[in-house]
Coordinates of C-alpha atoms in Angstrom, one line a residue:
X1 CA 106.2 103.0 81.3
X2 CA 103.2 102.2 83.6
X3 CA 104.8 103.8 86.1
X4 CA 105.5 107.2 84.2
X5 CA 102.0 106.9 83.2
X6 CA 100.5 106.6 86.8
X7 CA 102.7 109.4 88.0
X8 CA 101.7 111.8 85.0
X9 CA 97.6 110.9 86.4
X10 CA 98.1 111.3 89.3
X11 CA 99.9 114.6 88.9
X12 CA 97.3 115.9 86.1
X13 CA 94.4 114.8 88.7
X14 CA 96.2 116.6 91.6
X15 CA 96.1 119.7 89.0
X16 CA 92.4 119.3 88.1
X17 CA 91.6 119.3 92.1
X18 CA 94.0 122.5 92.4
X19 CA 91.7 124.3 89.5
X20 CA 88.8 123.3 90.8
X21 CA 89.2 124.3 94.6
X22 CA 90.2 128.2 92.8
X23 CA 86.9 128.0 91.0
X24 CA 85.4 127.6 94.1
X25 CA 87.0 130.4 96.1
X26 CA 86.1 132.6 92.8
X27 CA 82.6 131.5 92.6
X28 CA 82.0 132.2 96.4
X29 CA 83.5 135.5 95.9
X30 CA 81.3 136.6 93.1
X31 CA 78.5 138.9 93.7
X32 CA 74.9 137.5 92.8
X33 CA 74.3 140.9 90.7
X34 CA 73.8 138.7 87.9
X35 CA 71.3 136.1 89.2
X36 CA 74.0 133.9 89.8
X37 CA 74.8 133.4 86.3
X38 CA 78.7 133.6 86.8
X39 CA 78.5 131.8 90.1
X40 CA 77.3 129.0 88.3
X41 CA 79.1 128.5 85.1
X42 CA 82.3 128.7 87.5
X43 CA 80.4 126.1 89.7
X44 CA 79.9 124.3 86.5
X45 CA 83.8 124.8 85.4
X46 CA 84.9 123.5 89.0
X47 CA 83.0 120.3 89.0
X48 CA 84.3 119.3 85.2
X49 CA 87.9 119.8 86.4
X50 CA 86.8 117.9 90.3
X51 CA 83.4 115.9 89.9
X52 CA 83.3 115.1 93.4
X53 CA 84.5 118.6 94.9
X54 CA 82.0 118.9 97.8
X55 CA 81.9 122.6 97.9
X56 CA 81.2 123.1 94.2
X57 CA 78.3 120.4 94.7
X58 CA 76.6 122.1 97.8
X59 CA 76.8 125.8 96.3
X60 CA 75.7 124.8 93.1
X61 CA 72.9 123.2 94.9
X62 CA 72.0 126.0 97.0
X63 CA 72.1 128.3 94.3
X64 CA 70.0 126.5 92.5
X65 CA 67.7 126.2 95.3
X66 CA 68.0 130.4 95.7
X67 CA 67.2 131.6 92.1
X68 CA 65.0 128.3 90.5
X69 CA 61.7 128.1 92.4
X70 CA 60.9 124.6 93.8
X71 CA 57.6 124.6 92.1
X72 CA 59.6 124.4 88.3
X73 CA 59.4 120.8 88.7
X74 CA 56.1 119.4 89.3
X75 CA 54.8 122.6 87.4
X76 CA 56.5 121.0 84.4
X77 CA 55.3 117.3 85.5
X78 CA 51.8 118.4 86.4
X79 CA 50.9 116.7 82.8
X80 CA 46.8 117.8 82.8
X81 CA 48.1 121.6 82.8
X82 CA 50.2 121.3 80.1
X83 CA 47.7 119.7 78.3
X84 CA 45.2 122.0 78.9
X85 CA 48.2 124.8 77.7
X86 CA 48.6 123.1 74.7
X87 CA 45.0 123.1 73.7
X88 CA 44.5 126.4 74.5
X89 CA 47.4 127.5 72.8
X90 CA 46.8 125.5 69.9
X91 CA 43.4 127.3 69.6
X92 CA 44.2 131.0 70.5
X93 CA 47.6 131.2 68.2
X94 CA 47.4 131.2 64.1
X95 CA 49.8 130.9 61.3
X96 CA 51.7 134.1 61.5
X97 CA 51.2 135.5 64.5
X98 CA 53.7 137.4 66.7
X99 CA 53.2 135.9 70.8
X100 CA 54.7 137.2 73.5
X101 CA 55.2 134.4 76.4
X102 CA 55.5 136.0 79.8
X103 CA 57.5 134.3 82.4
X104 CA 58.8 131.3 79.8
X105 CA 60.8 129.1 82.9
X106 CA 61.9 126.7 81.1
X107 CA 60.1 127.1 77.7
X108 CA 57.4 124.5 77.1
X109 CA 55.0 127.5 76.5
X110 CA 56.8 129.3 74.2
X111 CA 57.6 125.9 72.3
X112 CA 53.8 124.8 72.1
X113 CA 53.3 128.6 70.3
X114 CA 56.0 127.9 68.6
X115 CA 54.3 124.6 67.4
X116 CA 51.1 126.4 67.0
X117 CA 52.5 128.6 64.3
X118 CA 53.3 131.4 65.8
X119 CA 55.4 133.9 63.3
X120 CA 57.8 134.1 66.3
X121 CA 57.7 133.7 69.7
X122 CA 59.2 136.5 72.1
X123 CA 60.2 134.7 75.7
X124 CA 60.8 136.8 78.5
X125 CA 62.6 135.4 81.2
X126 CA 63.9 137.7 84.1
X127 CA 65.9 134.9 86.0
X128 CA 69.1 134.6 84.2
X129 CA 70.2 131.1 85.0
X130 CA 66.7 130.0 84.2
X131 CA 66.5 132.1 81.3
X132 CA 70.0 130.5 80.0
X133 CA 68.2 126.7 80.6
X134 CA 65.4 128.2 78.9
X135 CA 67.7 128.9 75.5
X136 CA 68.9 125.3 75.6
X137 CA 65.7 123.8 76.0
X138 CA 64.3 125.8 72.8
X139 CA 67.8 125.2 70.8
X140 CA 67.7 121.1 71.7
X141 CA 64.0 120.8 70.4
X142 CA 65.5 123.1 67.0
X143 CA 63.4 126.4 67.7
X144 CA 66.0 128.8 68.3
X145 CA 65.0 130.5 64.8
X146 CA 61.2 131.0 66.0
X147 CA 61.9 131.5 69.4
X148 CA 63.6 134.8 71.1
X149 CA 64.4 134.5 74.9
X150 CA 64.3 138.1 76.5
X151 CA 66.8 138.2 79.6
X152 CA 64.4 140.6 81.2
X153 CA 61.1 141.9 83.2
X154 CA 58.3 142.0 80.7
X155 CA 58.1 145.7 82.3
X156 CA 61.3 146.9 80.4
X157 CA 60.6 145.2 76.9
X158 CA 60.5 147.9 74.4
X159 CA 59.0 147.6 71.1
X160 CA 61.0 148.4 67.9
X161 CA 63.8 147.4 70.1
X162 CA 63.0 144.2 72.1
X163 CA 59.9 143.1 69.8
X164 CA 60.2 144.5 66.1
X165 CA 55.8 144.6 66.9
X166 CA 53.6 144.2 69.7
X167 CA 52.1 140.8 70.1
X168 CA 49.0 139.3 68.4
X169 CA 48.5 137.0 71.5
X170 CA 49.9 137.1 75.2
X171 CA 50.3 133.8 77.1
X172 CA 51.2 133.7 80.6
X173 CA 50.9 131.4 83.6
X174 CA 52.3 133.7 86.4
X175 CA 49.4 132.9 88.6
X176 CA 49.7 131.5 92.6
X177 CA 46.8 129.7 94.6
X178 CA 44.8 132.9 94.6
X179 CA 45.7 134.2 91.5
X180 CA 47.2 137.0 92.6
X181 CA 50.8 136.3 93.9
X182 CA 53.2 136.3 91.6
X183 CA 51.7 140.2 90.6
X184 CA 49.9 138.9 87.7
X185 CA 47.5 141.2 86.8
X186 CA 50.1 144.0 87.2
X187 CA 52.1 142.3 84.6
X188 CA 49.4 141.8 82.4
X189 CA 48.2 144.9 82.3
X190 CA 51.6 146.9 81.2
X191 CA 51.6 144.1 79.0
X192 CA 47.9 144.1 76.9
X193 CA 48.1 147.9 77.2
X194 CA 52.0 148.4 75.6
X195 CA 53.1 145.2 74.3
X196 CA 50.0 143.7 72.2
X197 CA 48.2 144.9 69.8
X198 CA 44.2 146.0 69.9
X199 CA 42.5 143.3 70.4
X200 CA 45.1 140.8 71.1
X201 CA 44.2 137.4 72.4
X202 CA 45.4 135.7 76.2
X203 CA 45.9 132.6 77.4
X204 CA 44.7 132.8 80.1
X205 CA 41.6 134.3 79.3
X206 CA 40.1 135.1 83.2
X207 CA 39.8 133.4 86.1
X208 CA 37.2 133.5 89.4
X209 CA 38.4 133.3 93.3
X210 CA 36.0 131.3 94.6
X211 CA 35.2 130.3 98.4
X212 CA 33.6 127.5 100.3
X213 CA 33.0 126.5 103.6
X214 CA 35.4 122.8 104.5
X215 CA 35.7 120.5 107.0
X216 CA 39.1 118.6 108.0
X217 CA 40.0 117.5 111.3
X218 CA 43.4 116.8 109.6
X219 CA 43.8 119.9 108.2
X220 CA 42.9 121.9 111.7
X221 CA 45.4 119.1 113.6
X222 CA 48.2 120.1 110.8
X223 CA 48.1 123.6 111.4
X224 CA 47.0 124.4 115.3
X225 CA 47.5 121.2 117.5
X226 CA 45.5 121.7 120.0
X227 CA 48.5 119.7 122.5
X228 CA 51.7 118.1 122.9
X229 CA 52.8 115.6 125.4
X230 CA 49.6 117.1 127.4
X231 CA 50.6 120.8 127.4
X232 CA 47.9 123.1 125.8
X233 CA 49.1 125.1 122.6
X234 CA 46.5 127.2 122.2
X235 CA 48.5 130.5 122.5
X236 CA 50.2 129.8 119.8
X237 CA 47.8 129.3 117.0
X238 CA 47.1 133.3 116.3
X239 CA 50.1 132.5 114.0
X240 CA 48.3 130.5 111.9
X241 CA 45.4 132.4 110.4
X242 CA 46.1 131.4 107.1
X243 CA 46.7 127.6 105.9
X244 CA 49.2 127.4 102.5
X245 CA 48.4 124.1 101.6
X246 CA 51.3 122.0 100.0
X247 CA 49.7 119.1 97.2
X248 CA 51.1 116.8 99.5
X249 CA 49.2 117.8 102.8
X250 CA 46.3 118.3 100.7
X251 CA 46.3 114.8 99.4
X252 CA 46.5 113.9 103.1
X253 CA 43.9 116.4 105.1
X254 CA 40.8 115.2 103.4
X255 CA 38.8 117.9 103.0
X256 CA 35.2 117.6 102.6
X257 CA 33.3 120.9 101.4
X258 CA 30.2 121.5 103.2
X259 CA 28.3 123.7 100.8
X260 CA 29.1 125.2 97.4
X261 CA 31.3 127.6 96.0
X262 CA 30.8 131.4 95.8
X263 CA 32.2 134.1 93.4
X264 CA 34.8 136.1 94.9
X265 CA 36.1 138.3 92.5
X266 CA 36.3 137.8 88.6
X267 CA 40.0 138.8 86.3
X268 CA 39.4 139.5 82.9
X269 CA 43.5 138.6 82.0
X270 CA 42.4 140.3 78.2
X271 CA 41.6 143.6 79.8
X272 CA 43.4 143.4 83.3
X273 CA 43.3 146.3 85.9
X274 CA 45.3 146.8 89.1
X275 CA 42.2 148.3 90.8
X276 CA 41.6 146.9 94.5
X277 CA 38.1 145.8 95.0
X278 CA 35.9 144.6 98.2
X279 CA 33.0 142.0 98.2
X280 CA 30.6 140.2 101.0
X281 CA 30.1 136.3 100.4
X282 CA 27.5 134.4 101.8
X283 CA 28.9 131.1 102.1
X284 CA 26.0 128.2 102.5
X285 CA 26.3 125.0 104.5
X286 CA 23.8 122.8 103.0
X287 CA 25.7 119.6 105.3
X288 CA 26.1 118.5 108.6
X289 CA 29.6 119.3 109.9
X290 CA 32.4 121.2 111.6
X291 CA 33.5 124.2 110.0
X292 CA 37.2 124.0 110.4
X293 CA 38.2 126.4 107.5
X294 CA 37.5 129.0 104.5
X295 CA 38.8 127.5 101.1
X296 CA 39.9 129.4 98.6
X297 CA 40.3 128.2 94.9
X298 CA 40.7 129.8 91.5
X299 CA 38.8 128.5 88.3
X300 CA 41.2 129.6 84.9
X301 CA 39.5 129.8 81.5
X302 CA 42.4 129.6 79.2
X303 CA 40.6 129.4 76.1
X304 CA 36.6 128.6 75.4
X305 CA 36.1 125.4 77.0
X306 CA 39.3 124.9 79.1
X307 CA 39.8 125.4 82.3
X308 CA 42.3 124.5 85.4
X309 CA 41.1 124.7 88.7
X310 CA 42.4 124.0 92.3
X311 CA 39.6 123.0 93.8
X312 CA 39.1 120.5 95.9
X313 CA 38.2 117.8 93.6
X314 CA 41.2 118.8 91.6
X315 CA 44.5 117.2 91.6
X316 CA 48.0 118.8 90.0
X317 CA 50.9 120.8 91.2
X318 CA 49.1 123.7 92.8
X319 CA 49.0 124.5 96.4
X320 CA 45.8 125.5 98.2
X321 CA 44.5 128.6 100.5
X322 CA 42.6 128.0 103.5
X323 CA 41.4 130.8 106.0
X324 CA 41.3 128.7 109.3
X325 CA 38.4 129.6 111.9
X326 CA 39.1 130.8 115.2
X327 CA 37.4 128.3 116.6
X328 CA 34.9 125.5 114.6
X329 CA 31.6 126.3 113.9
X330 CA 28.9 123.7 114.3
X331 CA 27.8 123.6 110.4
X332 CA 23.9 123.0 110.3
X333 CA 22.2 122.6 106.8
X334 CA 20.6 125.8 105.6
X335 CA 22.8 128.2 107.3
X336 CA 25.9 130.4 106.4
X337 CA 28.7 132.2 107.1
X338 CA 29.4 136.0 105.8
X339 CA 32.8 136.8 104.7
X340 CA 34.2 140.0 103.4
X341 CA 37.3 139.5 100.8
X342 CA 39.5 142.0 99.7
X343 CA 42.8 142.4 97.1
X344 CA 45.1 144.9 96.4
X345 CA 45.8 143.4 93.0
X346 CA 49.1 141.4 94.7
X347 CA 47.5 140.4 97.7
X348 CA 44.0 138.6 99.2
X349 CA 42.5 138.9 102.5
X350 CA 39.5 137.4 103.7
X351 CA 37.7 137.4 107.2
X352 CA 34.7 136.5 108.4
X353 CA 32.0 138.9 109.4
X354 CA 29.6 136.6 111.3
X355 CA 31.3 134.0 113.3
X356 CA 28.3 132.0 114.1
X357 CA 26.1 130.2 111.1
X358 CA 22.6 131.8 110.8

């Protein structure tokens, strides 16, 4: 009987590894139309029949990798920005209120609204497989009745059809290091102007690009060695103008600010515009130093009283802008570097208009 028994497993796992390897061949003949979203649940399917079938575990990965940002994770873990959400959002949303999320990932936004609450929450999520996550997130914590996950670009949400009304508040945090990246205030405009009500409230509420003049020998080494095994590299470091600092490498480079901050430009996220703008900074060195670099960094008033920041004397899951100089400047106390910054609404540049400090 033991026998029968080891023949009919081994012929029923011989099966499973048969179904599994066609999943495969189907998943990698799918189209990624649909985010991936078939891909994967046939990735899924595949690894329930086969747990260890290597191809279903590397595409599954890669896909992963491909449509879920990196920056998910320690977003979600960065635990001083989701306190400062929570507050915020506990203070902007009352009893009743309808709150459109923008950009939900994987729903702890929406959920704090929620928990705030909101009438109903309306999610949108573009990214399928992350707006699928999103629905099981909300369904395991037992929101699902307060708590709508849209499956598209907050551009496209229609009210009446999407929304039954437009939105008493409007929380977002579709921001990068400069503010600007992920088309934020595009966004937000379409959406204060079509999708919320006069008025209507915003978490965020507005947030200043600020710059500073920094010093790190680190940083400079990091991103234009000067040499390697004795050859001279400096050729090569035109194609690094601009430093995106990881939190890792900024936990590592040190840098030490030489003077304060000042104002770049300021986004009102309650009454955004898509209008490119141009400013001069005078950026003061009031320490001894080398002048390896032009920091940039974003202060975010999400409500009265709270604020994130990637500043230097921050910490969290946000990277960091730096405009490298061509060559370092000797910082004296007293003097300063001019800089004119400009955006396009999407994009910053910033260069320096006096490359000597005076």
């Amino acid at each position: 009987m033991l026998h029968f028994r080891s023949i009919e497993q081994a012929l029923d796992q011989f099966q499973s590894v048969q179904e599994a390897e066609t999943l495969v061949n189907m998943a990698k003949a799918q189209p990624l139309s649909d985010g991936g979203l078939r891909t994967s649940q046939l990735l899924d399917e595949a690894l329930r029949h086969d747990p260890h079938q290597h191809d279903a575990q590397l595409l599954r990965n890669k896909l992963h990798q491909m449509f879920v940002p990196r920056w998910h994770f320690p977003m979600l873990a960065d635990t001083a920005r989701n306190r400062a959400y929570a507050e915020a959002i506990a203070a902007k949303v009352k009893p009743g209120d309808i709150v459109l999320d923008i950009g939900c990932g994987a729903g702890l936004t929406a959920m704090l609204a929620a928990r705030a609450g909101a009438k109903h929450v309306y999610a949108c999520e573009q990214q399928p497989l992350i707006a699928e996550a999103a629905e099981r997130v909300i369904a395991e914590n037992g929101l699902s009745d307060r708590i709508t996950v849209l499956r598209k670009w907050s551009h496209t949400i229609e009210i009446g059809v999407d929304m039954p009304e437009p939105a008493d508040v409007v929380i977002s945090e579709i921001v990068d290091t400069v503010l600007l990246g992920e088309g934020a205030l595009a966004t937000l405009t379409h959406a204060m102007g079509a999708l919320a009500k006069p008025g209507a409230r915003a978490v965020p509420e507005h947030g200043i690009l600020k710059a500073q003049l920094v010093e790190s020998d680190k940083l400079l080494n990091l991103w234009r060695p000067a040499q390697a095994e004795g050859f001279d590299l400096s050729a090569f470091h035109k194609f690094a103008q601009v430093a995106q600092i990881t939190p890792n490498d900024f936990a590592t480079c040190g840098l030490r600010t030489l003077g304060p901050k000042a104002d770049l430009f300021t986004f009102d996220f309650t009454r955004p515009n898509t209008r490119p703008a141009r400013t001069t900074a005078e950026l003061v060195c009031d320490e001894p130093g080398s002048v390896h670099a032009v920091f940039v960094s974003f202060e975010m008033q999400l409500a009265p009283g709270i604020v994130l920041t990637n500043d230097v004397t921050s910490d969290g899951h946000w990277g960091r802008t730096a405009y490298l100089m061509d060559q370092p400047l000797d910082g004296v106390p007293g003097g300063a570097l001019t800089v004119t910054a400009q955006h396009d609404s999407a994009q910053l540049s910033l260069s320096v208009n006096t490359p000597h400090m005076h």
